[in-house]
PDB file of C-alpha atoms and ligand atoms in Angstrom:
ATOM      1  CA  MET A   1      71.602 194.309  -5.821  1.00 93.00           C
ATOM      2  CA  ASN A   2      74.407 196.160  -4.109  1.00 96.00           C
ATOM      3  CA  LYS A   3      73.613 197.105  -0.478  1.00 95.00           C
ATOM      4  CA  TYR A   4      74.538 200.731  -1.130  1.00 96.00           C
ATOM      5  CA  SER A   5      72.038 201.103  -3.985  1.00 98.00           C
ATOM      6  CA  LEU A   6      69.399 203.773  -3.410  1.00 98.00           C
ATOM      7  CA  LEU A   7      66.266 202.921  -5.297  1.00 98.00           C
ATOM      8  CA  SER A   8      63.477 204.226  -3.086  1.00 98.00           C
ATOM      9  CA  ILE A   9      63.444 206.522  -0.091  1.00 98.00           C
ATOM     10  CA  ASN A  10      62.009 203.540   1.807  1.00 97.00           C
ATOM     11  CA  ASP A  11      65.402 201.804   1.419  1.00 97.00           C
ATOM     12  CA  LEU A  12      66.572 204.295   4.079  1.00 98.00           C
ATOM     13  CA  SER A  13      65.607 204.276   7.737  1.00 98.00           C
ATOM     14  CA  THR A  14      64.942 207.649   9.312  1.00 98.00           C
ATOM     15  CA  HIS A  15      68.364 207.299  10.922  1.00 97.00           C
ATOM     16  CA  ASP A  16      69.982 206.796   7.479  1.00 97.00           C
ATOM     17  CA  ILE A  17      68.080 209.830   6.151  1.00 98.00           C
ATOM     18  CA  MET A  18      69.365 212.008   8.981  1.00 98.00           C
ATOM     19  CA  GLU A  19      72.930 210.775   8.377  1.00 97.00           C
ATOM     20  CA  ILE A  20      72.755 211.735   4.705  1.00 98.00           C
ATOM     21  CA  LEU A  21      71.350 215.173   5.590  1.00 98.00           C
ATOM     22  CA  HIS A  22      74.167 215.609   8.099  1.00 96.00           C
ATOM     23  CA  ASP A  23      76.803 214.609   5.525  1.00 96.00           C
ATOM     24  CA  ALA A  24      75.274 217.106   3.068  1.00 97.00           C
ATOM     25  CA  ARG A  25      75.500 219.779   5.703  1.00 96.00           C
ATOM     26  CA  VAL A  26      79.185 218.932   6.312  1.00 95.00           C
ATOM     27  CA  PHE A  27      79.802 219.269   2.579  1.00 95.00           C
ATOM     28  CA  ASN A  28      78.088 222.647   2.746  1.00 96.00           C
ATOM     29  CA  ILE A  29      80.155 224.061   5.594  1.00 93.00           C
ATOM     30  CA  SER A  30      83.566 222.488   4.918  1.00 88.00           C
ATOM     31  CA  GLN A  31      85.911 224.733   3.067  1.00 67.00           C
ATOM     32  CA  GLN A  32      87.863 221.942   1.376  1.00 75.00           C
ATOM     33  CA  ASP A  33      86.660 219.670  -1.369  1.00 77.00           C
ATOM     34  CA  TRP A  34      86.379 216.086  -0.187  1.00 85.00           C
ATOM     35  CA  HIS A  35      87.797 213.849  -2.909  1.00 86.00           C
ATOM     36  CA  LEU A  36      87.122 210.134  -2.944  1.00 84.00           C
ATOM     37  CA  PRO A  37      90.370 208.459  -1.872  1.00 81.00           C
ATOM     38  CA  MET A  38      89.814 206.234  -4.901  1.00 75.00           C
ATOM     39  CA  HIS A  39      90.531 209.170  -7.158  1.00 78.00           C
ATOM     40  CA  ASN A  40      88.963 209.120 -10.629  1.00 85.00           C
ATOM     41  CA  ALA A  41      86.413 206.469  -9.680  1.00 93.00           C
ATOM     42  CA  LEU A  42      84.138 205.955 -12.700  1.00 96.00           C
ATOM     43  CA  ALA A  43      80.553 207.093 -12.396  1.00 97.00           C
ATOM     44  CA  ALA A  44      77.975 206.760 -15.233  1.00 97.00           C
ATOM     45  CA  ASN A  45      74.788 208.801 -15.541  1.00 97.00           C
ATOM     46  CA  LEU A  46      72.269 206.867 -17.602  1.00 97.00           C
ATOM     47  CA  PHE A  47      69.336 209.157 -18.293  1.00 96.00           C
ATOM     48  CA  PHE A  48      66.518 207.722 -20.492  1.00 96.00           C
ATOM     49  CA  GLU A  49      64.257 210.710 -19.810  1.00 94.00           C
ATOM     50  CA  PRO A  50      64.898 214.418 -20.194  1.00 91.00           C
ATOM     51  CA  SER A  51      66.541 216.061 -17.163  1.00 95.00           C
ATOM     52  CA  THR A  52      68.387 219.292 -16.422  1.00 95.00           C
ATOM     53  CA  ARG A  53      68.715 219.645 -12.652  1.00 97.00           C
ATOM     54  CA  THR A  54      68.962 216.039 -11.598  1.00 98.00           C
ATOM     55  CA  HIS A  55      71.342 215.031 -14.352  1.00 97.00           C
ATOM     56  CA  TYR A  56      73.721 217.960 -14.047  1.00 97.00           C
ATOM     57  CA  SER A  57      73.668 218.164 -10.272  1.00 98.00           C
ATOM     58  CA  PHE A  58      74.690 214.546 -10.108  1.00 98.00           C
ATOM     59  CA  GLU A  59      77.438 215.368 -12.556  1.00 97.00           C
ATOM     60  CA  SER A  60      78.517 218.378 -10.503  1.00 96.00           C
ATOM     61  CA  ALA A  61      78.506 216.255  -7.318  1.00 96.00           C
ATOM     62  CA  GLU A  62      80.530 213.515  -9.009  1.00 96.00           C
ATOM     63  CA  TYR A  63      83.172 215.927 -10.322  1.00 94.00           C
ATOM     64  CA  GLN A  64      83.422 217.618  -6.930  1.00 93.00           C
ATOM     65  CA  LEU A  65      84.131 214.234  -5.337  1.00 94.00           C
ATOM     66  CA  GLY A  66      86.853 213.560  -7.903  1.00 94.00           C
ATOM     67  CA  CYS A  67      84.982 210.988 -10.029  1.00 95.00           C
ATOM     68  CA  SER A  68      85.471 210.579 -13.739  1.00 95.00           C
ATOM     69  CA  VAL A  69      82.021 210.847 -15.275  1.00 95.00           C
ATOM     70  CA  ALA A  70      80.502 209.152 -18.317  1.00 90.00           C
ATOM     71  CA  ASP A  71      77.749 211.216 -19.842  1.00 82.00           C
ATOM     72  CA  PHE A  72      75.541 208.701 -21.600  1.00 90.00           C
ATOM     73  CA  ASN A  73      73.196 209.711 -24.357  1.00 86.00           C
ATOM     74  CA  SER A  74      70.519 207.093 -24.886  1.00 87.00           C
ATOM     75  CA  ALA A  75      69.722 208.413 -28.364  1.00 86.00           C
ATOM     76  CA  SER A  76      73.270 207.701 -29.564  1.00 84.00           C
ATOM     77  CA  SER A  77      73.718 204.459 -27.606  1.00 87.00           C
ATOM     78  CA  SER A  78      73.068 200.809 -28.526  1.00 89.00           C
ATOM     79  CA  VAL A  79      69.597 201.177 -26.944  1.00 87.00           C
ATOM     80  CA  THR A  80      68.571 202.363 -30.409  1.00 87.00           C
ATOM     81  CA  LYS A  81      69.723 198.950 -31.711  1.00 90.00           C
ATOM     82  CA  GLY A  82      67.442 197.120 -29.293  1.00 93.00           C
ATOM     83  CA  GLU A  83      69.755 196.682 -26.328  1.00 94.00           C
ATOM     84  CA  THR A  84      67.914 196.160 -23.026  1.00 96.00           C
ATOM     85  CA  LEU A  85      68.385 198.306 -19.971  1.00 96.00           C
ATOM     86  CA  TYR A  86      69.898 195.307 -18.184  1.00 97.00           C
ATOM     87  CA  ASP A  87      72.497 194.791 -20.928  1.00 97.00           C
ATOM     88  CA  THR A  88      73.342 198.504 -20.953  1.00 97.00           C
ATOM     89  CA  ALA A  89      73.879 198.529 -17.180  1.00 97.00           C
ATOM     90  CA  LYS A  90      75.867 195.263 -17.310  1.00 98.00           C
ATOM     91  CA  THR A  91      78.083 196.783 -19.994  1.00 97.00           C
ATOM     92  CA  PHE A  92      78.969 199.746 -17.788  1.00 97.00           C
ATOM     93  CA  GLU A  93      79.745 197.360 -14.968  1.00 97.00           C
ATOM     94  CA  ALA A  94      81.927 195.204 -17.259  1.00 97.00           C
ATOM     95  CA  ILE A  95      83.961 198.142 -18.516  1.00 96.00           C
ATOM     96  CA  GLY A  96      84.872 199.370 -15.078  1.00 96.00           C
ATOM     97  CA  TYR A  97      82.252 201.795 -13.875  1.00 97.00           C
ATOM     98  CA  LYS A  98      81.765 201.778 -10.100  1.00 97.00           C
ATOM     99  CA  VAL A  99      78.385 203.480  -9.683  1.00 97.00           C
ATOM    100  CA  LEU A 100      75.365 203.951 -11.969  1.00 98.00           C
ATOM    101  CA  VAL A 101      72.897 206.814 -11.698  1.00 98.00           C
ATOM    102  CA  ILE A 102      69.755 205.884 -13.670  1.00 98.00           C
ATOM    103  CA  ARG A 103      66.571 207.693 -14.678  1.00 97.00           C
ATOM    104  CA  HIS A 104      64.033 205.763 -16.706  1.00 97.00           C
ATOM    105  CA  PRO A 105      60.338 206.248 -17.595  1.00 95.00           C
ATOM    106  CA  GLN A 106      59.325 202.773 -16.474  1.00 96.00           C
ATOM    107  CA  ASP A 107      58.061 202.394 -12.912  1.00 97.00           C
ATOM    108  CA  GLU A 108      60.505 200.223 -10.894  1.00 98.00           C
ATOM    109  CA  TYR A 109      62.844 199.648 -13.855  1.00 98.00           C
ATOM    110  CA  PHE A 110      65.407 198.607 -11.272  1.00 98.00           C
ATOM    111  CA  LYS A 111      63.609 195.288 -10.702  1.00 98.00           C
ATOM    112  CA  GLU A 112      65.271 194.176 -13.942  1.00 97.00           C
ATOM    113  CA  LEU A 113      68.663 195.066 -12.547  1.00 98.00           C
ATOM    114  CA  GLU A 114      68.844 192.857  -9.517  1.00 97.00           C
ATOM    115  CA  ASP A 115      71.878 191.030 -10.880  1.00 97.00           C
ATOM    116  CA  ILE A 116      73.931 194.177 -11.304  1.00 98.00           C
ATOM    117  CA  SER A 117      76.458 194.205  -8.494  1.00 97.00           C
ATOM    118  CA  ILE A 118      77.651 197.843  -8.495  1.00 98.00           C
ATOM    119  CA  PRO A 119      75.507 200.421  -6.659  1.00 98.00           C
ATOM    120  CA  ILE A 120      72.568 201.950  -8.561  1.00 98.00           C
ATOM    121  CA  ILE A 121      71.208 205.363  -7.575  1.00 98.00           C
ATOM    122  CA  ASN A 122      67.676 205.916  -8.826  1.00 98.00           C
ATOM    123  CA  ALA A 123      67.322 209.389 -10.369  1.00 98.00           C
ATOM    124  CA  GLY A 124      63.605 208.804 -11.017  1.00 98.00           C
ATOM    125  CA  ASP A 125      61.520 205.830 -12.206  1.00 98.00           C
ATOM    126  CA  GLY A 126      58.274 206.706 -14.009  1.00 96.00           C
ATOM    127  CA  LYS A 127      55.770 207.900 -11.409  1.00 95.00           C
ATOM    128  CA  GLY A 128      57.372 205.728  -8.756  1.00 97.00           C
ATOM    129  CA  ASN A 129      60.306 207.083  -6.783  1.00 98.00           C
ATOM    130  CA  HIS A 130      62.754 209.961  -6.761  1.00 98.00           C
ATOM    131  CA  PRO A 131      64.806 209.427  -3.605  1.00 98.00           C
ATOM    132  CA  THR A 132      67.484 212.111  -4.148  1.00 98.00           C
ATOM    133  CA  GLN A 133      64.847 214.746  -4.924  1.00 98.00           C
ATOM    134  CA  CYS A 134      63.156 213.725  -1.692  1.00 98.00           C
ATOM    135  CA  LEU A 135      66.429 214.031   0.243  1.00 98.00           C
ATOM    136  CA  LEU A 136      67.106 217.490  -1.152  1.00 98.00           C
ATOM    137  CA  ASP A 137      63.556 218.528  -0.319  1.00 99.00           C
ATOM    138  CA  LEU A 138      64.060 217.197   3.236  1.00 98.00           C
ATOM    139  CA  TYR A 139      67.391 219.006   3.505  1.00 98.00           C
ATOM    140  CA  THR A 140      65.757 222.275   2.449  1.00 98.00           C
ATOM    141  CA  MET A 141      62.965 221.899   5.004  1.00 98.00           C
ATOM    142  CA  TYR A 142      65.290 220.893   7.793  1.00 98.00           C
ATOM    143  CA  ASP A 143      67.630 223.739   7.023  1.00 98.00           C
ATOM    144  CA  GLU A 144      64.696 226.115   7.337  1.00 98.00           C
ATOM    145  CA  PHE A 145      62.779 224.739  10.294  1.00 98.00           C
ATOM    146  CA  GLY A 146      65.299 222.541  12.160  1.00 98.00           C
ATOM    147  CA  THR A 147      62.761 219.722  12.611  1.00 98.00           C
ATOM    148  CA  PHE A 148      60.238 217.553  10.795  1.00 98.00           C
ATOM    149  CA  GLU A 149      58.130 216.854  13.865  1.00 98.00           C
ATOM    150  CA  GLY A 150      54.800 218.599  13.460  1.00 98.00           C
ATOM    151  CA  LEU A 151      55.823 220.374  10.240  1.00 98.00           C
ATOM    152  CA  ASN A 152      52.820 220.996   7.966  1.00 98.00           C
ATOM    153  CA  VAL A 153      53.595 220.261   4.313  1.00 98.00           C
ATOM    154  CA  LEU A 154      51.094 220.903   1.540  1.00 98.00           C
ATOM    155  CA  ILE A 155      51.871 219.273  -1.820  1.00 98.00           C
ATOM    156  CA  CYS A 156      49.776 220.648  -4.711  1.00 98.00           C
ATOM    157  CA  GLY A 157      49.162 219.723  -8.298  1.00 98.00           C
ATOM    158  CA  ASP A 158      49.599 216.589 -10.358  1.00 97.00           C
ATOM    159  CA  ILE A 159      49.762 214.066  -7.485  1.00 98.00           C
ATOM    160  CA  ALA A 160      48.761 211.133  -9.735  1.00 97.00           C
ATOM    161  CA  HIS A 161      51.896 211.203 -11.903  1.00 97.00           C
ATOM    162  CA  SER A 162      54.454 212.625  -9.476  1.00 97.00           C
ATOM    163  CA  ARG A 163      57.246 210.484  -8.076  1.00 97.00           C
ATOM    164  CA  VAL A 164      58.233 213.549  -6.012  1.00 98.00           C
ATOM    165  CA  ALA A 165      54.858 213.488  -4.236  1.00 97.00           C
ATOM    166  CA  ALA A 166      55.157 209.727  -3.646  1.00 96.00           C
ATOM    167  CA  SER A 167      58.681 209.821  -2.220  1.00 97.00           C
ATOM    168  CA  ASN A 168      58.014 212.859  -0.042  1.00 98.00           C
ATOM    169  CA  LYS A 169      54.816 211.361   1.394  1.00 97.00           C
ATOM    170  CA  ASP A 170      56.631 208.255   2.548  1.00 94.00           C
ATOM    171  CA  ALA A 171      59.609 210.046   4.071  1.00 98.00           C
ATOM    172  CA  LEU A 172      57.805 213.022   5.655  1.00 98.00           C
ATOM    173  CA  GLU A 173      55.197 210.870   7.371  1.00 98.00           C
ATOM    174  CA  ARG A 174      57.925 208.652   8.831  1.00 98.00           C
ATOM    175  CA  LEU A 175      59.786 211.723  10.061  1.00 98.00           C
ATOM    176  CA  GLY A 176      56.749 213.073  11.902  1.00 98.00           C
ATOM    177  CA  ALA A 177      55.509 215.732   9.507  1.00 98.00           C
ATOM    178  CA  ASN A 178      51.857 216.251   8.573  1.00 98.00           C
ATOM    179  CA  VAL A 179      51.336 215.981   4.824  1.00 98.00           C
ATOM    180  CA  ARG A 180      48.307 217.120   2.836  1.00 98.00           C
ATOM    181  CA  PHE A 181      47.720 216.944  -0.888  1.00 98.00           C
ATOM    182  CA  CYS A 182      45.573 219.012  -3.191  1.00 98.00           C
ATOM    183  CA  GLY A 183      44.896 219.330  -6.892  1.00 97.00           C
ATOM    184  CA  PRO A 184      42.300 218.625  -9.525  1.00 96.00           C
ATOM    185  CA  LYS A 185      40.144 215.469  -9.226  1.00 94.00           C
ATOM    186  CA  GLU A 186      41.791 214.136 -12.392  1.00 94.00           C
ATOM    187  CA  PHE A 187      45.124 214.056 -10.520  1.00 96.00           C
ATOM    188  CA  GLU A 188      44.015 212.155  -7.437  1.00 96.00           C
ATOM    189  CA  ARG A 189      46.008 209.068  -6.513  1.00 96.00           C
ATOM    190  CA  GLU A 190      45.121 205.978  -4.505  1.00 96.00           C
ATOM    191  CA  GLY A 191      46.280 206.277  -0.929  1.00 95.00           C
ATOM    192  CA  PHE A 192      46.663 210.077  -1.059  1.00 96.00           C
ATOM    193  CA  GLU A 193      43.844 211.893   0.721  1.00 92.00           C
ATOM    194  CA  MET A 194      43.026 215.152  -1.055  1.00 97.00           C
ATOM    195  CA  SER A 195      42.316 218.503   0.681  1.00 98.00           C
ATOM    196  CA  ASP A 196      41.036 221.819  -0.506  1.00 97.00           C
ATOM    197  CA  ILE A 197      43.900 224.207  -1.372  1.00 98.00           C
ATOM    198  CA  ASP A 198      42.180 227.299  -0.007  1.00 98.00           C
ATOM    199  CA  GLU A 199      41.459 225.573   3.314  1.00 97.00           C
ATOM    200  CA  SER A 200      45.073 224.311   3.641  1.00 98.00           C
ATOM    201  CA  ILE A 201      47.228 227.121   2.356  1.00 98.00           C
ATOM    202  CA  GLY A 202      47.148 228.989   5.695  1.00 98.00           C
ATOM    203  CA  TRP A 203      47.910 225.722   7.546  1.00 98.00           C
ATOM    204  CA  ALA A 204      51.091 224.937   5.687  1.00 98.00           C
ATOM    205  CA  ASP A 205      54.674 225.678   6.686  1.00 98.00           C
ATOM    206  CA  VAL A 206      55.792 224.354   3.314  1.00 99.00           C
ATOM    207  CA  VAL A 207      53.799 224.794   0.101  1.00 98.00           C
ATOM    208  CA  MET A 208      55.252 222.494  -2.561  1.00 98.00           C
ATOM    209  CA  MET A 209      53.941 223.049  -6.058  1.00 98.00           C
ATOM    210  CA  LEU A 210      54.170 220.376  -8.790  1.00 98.00           C
ATOM    211  CA  ARG A 211      54.169 220.593 -12.573  1.00 97.00           C
ATOM    212  CA  ILE A 212      51.487 218.848 -14.657  1.00 96.00           C
ATOM    213  CA  GLN A 213      53.268 215.737 -16.014  1.00 94.00           C
ATOM    214  CA  ARG A 214      51.880 215.920 -19.556  1.00 91.00           C
ATOM    215  CA  GLU A 215      54.558 213.436 -20.798  1.00 91.00           C
ATOM    216  CA  ARG A 216      52.902 210.806 -18.538  1.00 92.00           C
ATOM    217  CA  GLY A 217      49.485 211.402 -20.051  1.00 89.00           C
ATOM    218  CA  ALA A 218      48.216 214.049 -17.567  1.00 92.00           C
ATOM    219  CA  THR A 219      45.556 216.181 -19.170  1.00 87.00           C
ATOM    220  CA  LEU A 220      42.859 218.628 -18.080  1.00 87.00           C
ATOM    221  CA  GLY A 221      40.969 218.859 -21.330  1.00 86.00           C
ATOM    222  CA  GLU A 222      40.629 222.371 -22.559  1.00 88.00           C
ATOM    223  CA  MET A 223      41.537 224.176 -19.331  1.00 92.00           C
ATOM    224  CA  SER A 224      43.692 227.228 -20.010  1.00 95.00           C
ATOM    225  CA  ASP A 225      46.876 227.988 -18.042  1.00 95.00           C
ATOM    226  CA  GLU A 226      45.197 231.045 -16.439  1.00 96.00           C
ATOM    227  CA  GLU A 227      42.243 228.944 -15.339  1.00 97.00           C
ATOM    228  CA  TYR A 228      44.518 226.255 -13.884  1.00 97.00           C
ATOM    229  CA  LEU A 229      46.503 228.886 -11.957  1.00 98.00           C
ATOM    230  CA  HIS A 230      43.317 230.446 -10.645  1.00 97.00           C
ATOM    231  CA  GLN A 231      41.712 227.161  -9.584  1.00 97.00           C
ATOM    232  CA  TYR A 232      44.639 225.050  -8.381  1.00 97.00           C
ATOM    233  CA  GLY A 233      47.849 227.037  -8.553  1.00 98.00           C
ATOM    234  CA  LEU A 234      49.775 229.418  -6.340  1.00 98.00           C
ATOM    235  CA  ASP A 235      48.587 232.851  -7.416  1.00 98.00           C
ATOM    236  CA  HIS A 236      48.820 236.123  -5.507  1.00 98.00           C
ATOM    237  CA  ARG A 237      45.536 235.630  -3.706  1.00 98.00           C
ATOM    238  CA  ARG A 238      46.750 232.354  -2.192  1.00 98.00           C
ATOM    239  CA  TYR A 239      50.241 233.711  -1.591  1.00 98.00           C
ATOM    240  CA  ALA A 240      48.656 236.384   0.622  1.00 98.00           C
ATOM    241  CA  MET A 241      47.011 233.592   2.676  1.00 98.00           C
ATOM    242  CA  MET A 242      50.324 231.874   3.477  1.00 98.00           C
ATOM    243  CA  LYS A 243      51.828 231.961   6.984  1.00 98.00           C
ATOM    244  CA  GLU A 244      54.467 234.578   7.546  1.00 98.00           C
ATOM    245  CA  ASN A 245      57.339 232.094   7.846  1.00 98.00           C
ATOM    246  CA  ALA A 246      56.054 229.556   5.324  1.00 98.00           C
ATOM    247  CA  ILE A 247      58.221 228.694   2.314  1.00 98.00           C
ATOM    248  CA  ILE A 248      57.436 227.793  -1.285  1.00 99.00           C
ATOM    249  CA  MET A 249      59.121 224.768  -2.871  1.00 99.00           C
ATOM    250  CA  HIS A 250      58.965 223.158  -6.340  1.00 98.00           C
ATOM    251  CA  PRO A 251      61.143 220.363  -7.727  1.00 98.00           C
ATOM    252  CA  ALA A 252      61.180 222.173 -11.113  1.00 98.00           C
ATOM    253  CA  PRO A 253      61.068 222.430 -14.045  1.00 97.00           C
ATOM    254  CA  VAL A 254      58.594 225.184 -13.300  1.00 98.00           C
ATOM    255  CA  ASN A 255      55.824 226.004 -15.764  1.00 97.00           C
ATOM    256  CA  ARG A 256      55.576 229.679 -14.940  1.00 98.00           C
ATOM    257  CA  GLY A 257      52.032 231.004 -14.950  1.00 98.00           C
ATOM    258  CA  VAL A 258      50.546 227.531 -14.732  1.00 97.00           C
ATOM    259  CA  GLU A 259      51.090 225.980 -11.257  1.00 98.00           C
ATOM    260  CA  ILE A 260      52.730 229.181  -9.901  1.00 98.00           C
ATOM    261  CA  ALA A 261      52.551 232.844 -10.816  1.00 98.00           C
ATOM    262  CA  SER A 262      55.777 233.728 -12.618  1.00 98.00           C
ATOM    263  CA  ASP A 263      56.877 236.458 -10.206  1.00 98.00           C
ATOM    264  CA  LEU A 264      56.473 234.170  -7.164  1.00 98.00           C
ATOM    265  CA  VAL A 265      59.181 231.818  -8.460  1.00 98.00           C
ATOM    266  CA  GLU A 266      61.888 234.058  -7.041  1.00 98.00           C
ATOM    267  CA  CYS A 267      59.954 235.825  -4.265  1.00 98.00           C
ATOM    268  CA  GLY A 268      61.260 236.045  -0.668  1.00 98.00           C
ATOM    269  CA  LYS A 269      59.390 232.899   0.431  1.00 98.00           C
ATOM    270  CA  SER A 270      60.624 230.830  -2.494  1.00 98.00           C
ATOM    271  CA  ARG A 271      63.335 228.240  -1.948  1.00 98.00           C
ATOM    272  CA  ILE A 272      63.134 226.857  -5.515  1.00 98.00           C
ATOM    273  CA  PHE A 273      66.713 227.735  -6.506  1.00 98.00           C
ATOM    274  CA  LYS A 274      67.974 226.924  -3.039  1.00 98.00           C
ATOM    275  CA  GLN A 275      66.605 223.412  -3.549  1.00 98.00           C
ATOM    276  CA  MET A 276      68.834 223.085  -6.612  1.00 98.00           C
ATOM    277  CA  GLU A 277      71.918 224.188  -4.633  1.00 98.00           C
ATOM    278  CA  ASN A 278      71.008 221.700  -1.923  1.00 98.00           C
ATOM    279  CA  GLY A 279      70.611 218.978  -4.556  1.00 98.00           C
ATOM    280  CA  VAL A 280      74.340 218.972  -5.234  1.00 98.00           C
ATOM    281  CA  LEU A 281      75.176 218.648  -1.500  1.00 97.00           C
ATOM    282  CA  VAL A 282      72.770 215.784  -0.961  1.00 98.00           C
ATOM    283  CA  ARG A 283      73.962 213.978  -4.089  1.00 98.00           C
ATOM    284  CA  LYS A 284      77.543 214.273  -2.902  1.00 97.00           C
ATOM    285  CA  ALA A 285      76.472 212.586   0.331  1.00 97.00           C
ATOM    286  CA  VAL A 286      74.581 209.851  -1.543  1.00 98.00           C
ATOM    287  CA  ILE A 287      77.529 209.096  -3.910  1.00 97.00           C
ATOM    288  CA  LYS A 288      79.952 209.067  -0.997  1.00 95.00           C
ATOM    289  CA  ARG A 289      77.663 206.484   0.662  1.00 96.00           C
ATOM    290  CA  ALA A 290      77.421 204.473  -2.573  1.00 96.00           C
ATOM    291  CA  PHE A 291      81.203 204.108  -2.523  1.00 95.00           C
ATOM    292  CA  GLY A 292      80.917 202.599   0.933  1.00 93.00           C
ATOM    293  CA  TYR A 293      82.233 205.487   3.052  1.00 93.00           C
ATOM    294  CA  LYS A 294      80.815 205.817   6.525  1.00 93.00           C
ATOM    295  CA  PRO A 295      78.855 208.935   7.541  1.00 94.00           C
ATOM    296  CA  PHE A 296      81.106 211.795   8.628  1.00 91.00           C
ATOM    297  CA  ARG A 297      79.810 211.822  12.201  1.00 74.00           C
ATOM    298  CA  GLU A 298      81.083 208.275  12.753  1.00 55.00           C
ATOM    299  CA  ASP A 299      84.504 208.878  11.156  1.00 51.00           C
TER     300      ASP A 299
HETATM  301  C1  NCD B 301      60.961 216.202 -11.084  1.00 78.17           C
HETATM  302  C2  NCD B 301      61.039 214.830 -11.751  1.00 78.17           C
HETATM  303  O1  NCD B 301      61.757 214.640 -12.746  1.00 78.17           O
HETATM  304  O2  NCD B 301      60.397 213.958 -11.232  1.00 78.17           O
HETATM  305  N1  NCD B 301      61.976 217.060 -11.462  1.00 78.17           N
HETATM  306  C3  NCD B 301      63.210 216.940 -10.954  1.00 78.17           C
HETATM  307  O3  NCD B 301      63.760 215.869 -10.827  1.00 78.17           O
HETATM  308  N2  NCD B 301      63.800 218.080 -10.541  1.00 78.17           N
HETATM  309  C4  NCD B 301      59.626 216.802 -11.276  1.00 78.17           C
HETATM  310  C5  NCD B 301      59.144 217.104 -12.648  1.00 78.17           C
HETATM  311  O4  NCD B 301      59.695 216.706 -13.663  1.00 78.17           O
HETATM  312  O5  NCD B 301      58.087 217.787 -12.723  1.00 78.17           O
END
């Protein structure tokens, strides 16, 4: 495996994380586009699961860095002829690609790819990891509060199937934040202690809502959307209980009226679309790193 691969947020020390956030900030404030000196470096985005934000923000970041981008469609690729993930990745390496961004429904799919020598950036593996979503979430929190130390983060919803919850737990706890989880009993996860949402909503500086991952088998029987919102979601009653300076986050896609009331998606406390903007900055920093460039502060 290439040493610049990013498969899990735990591949990064807290120092590495802060360097990536710093680079993302430099990309945000610098007026000029920073092109890879190796102009037109080939990047391939291999998405085996649906994606809008992650896929196209990687693509945007790659173009902004001057990469040439292969947009791979698994449905029209040789995967339909029985080719393995390893052979697909090896093919992109053989034909000259320099970095692979991969999303796949299988937990830790990257274990099969240890013999691939170009960097792999994990854009989500099953319910396992989502390191660049975690980095953009961290960027958004840091941008708002200027520290992780003592920050109270409440993550609500389908904890059991969420790679976003898993990656954020690992990183935030290492960075000194306090993390609580809440959601229906059906969505509890080993190692994640659950709290009551009504007891924790006024405690939180960050309220992060998660979608029910039905494609991973999450189900709540016959519960209606209204009932879910009332029992577990961010409705107006809970919104009124939030701290004055607290913010709302969500990795999206949002199911409006299920985990969050539709008109709260773009309310003053919401950073949901800001997270998407930040995603491009953070992915530029991650791709720059994958190509072996040092952090800006050391240049
Ligand atoms: C998340 C994902 O794919 O894990 N979305 C994203 O990357 N922005 C969360 C989700 O799909 O609910």
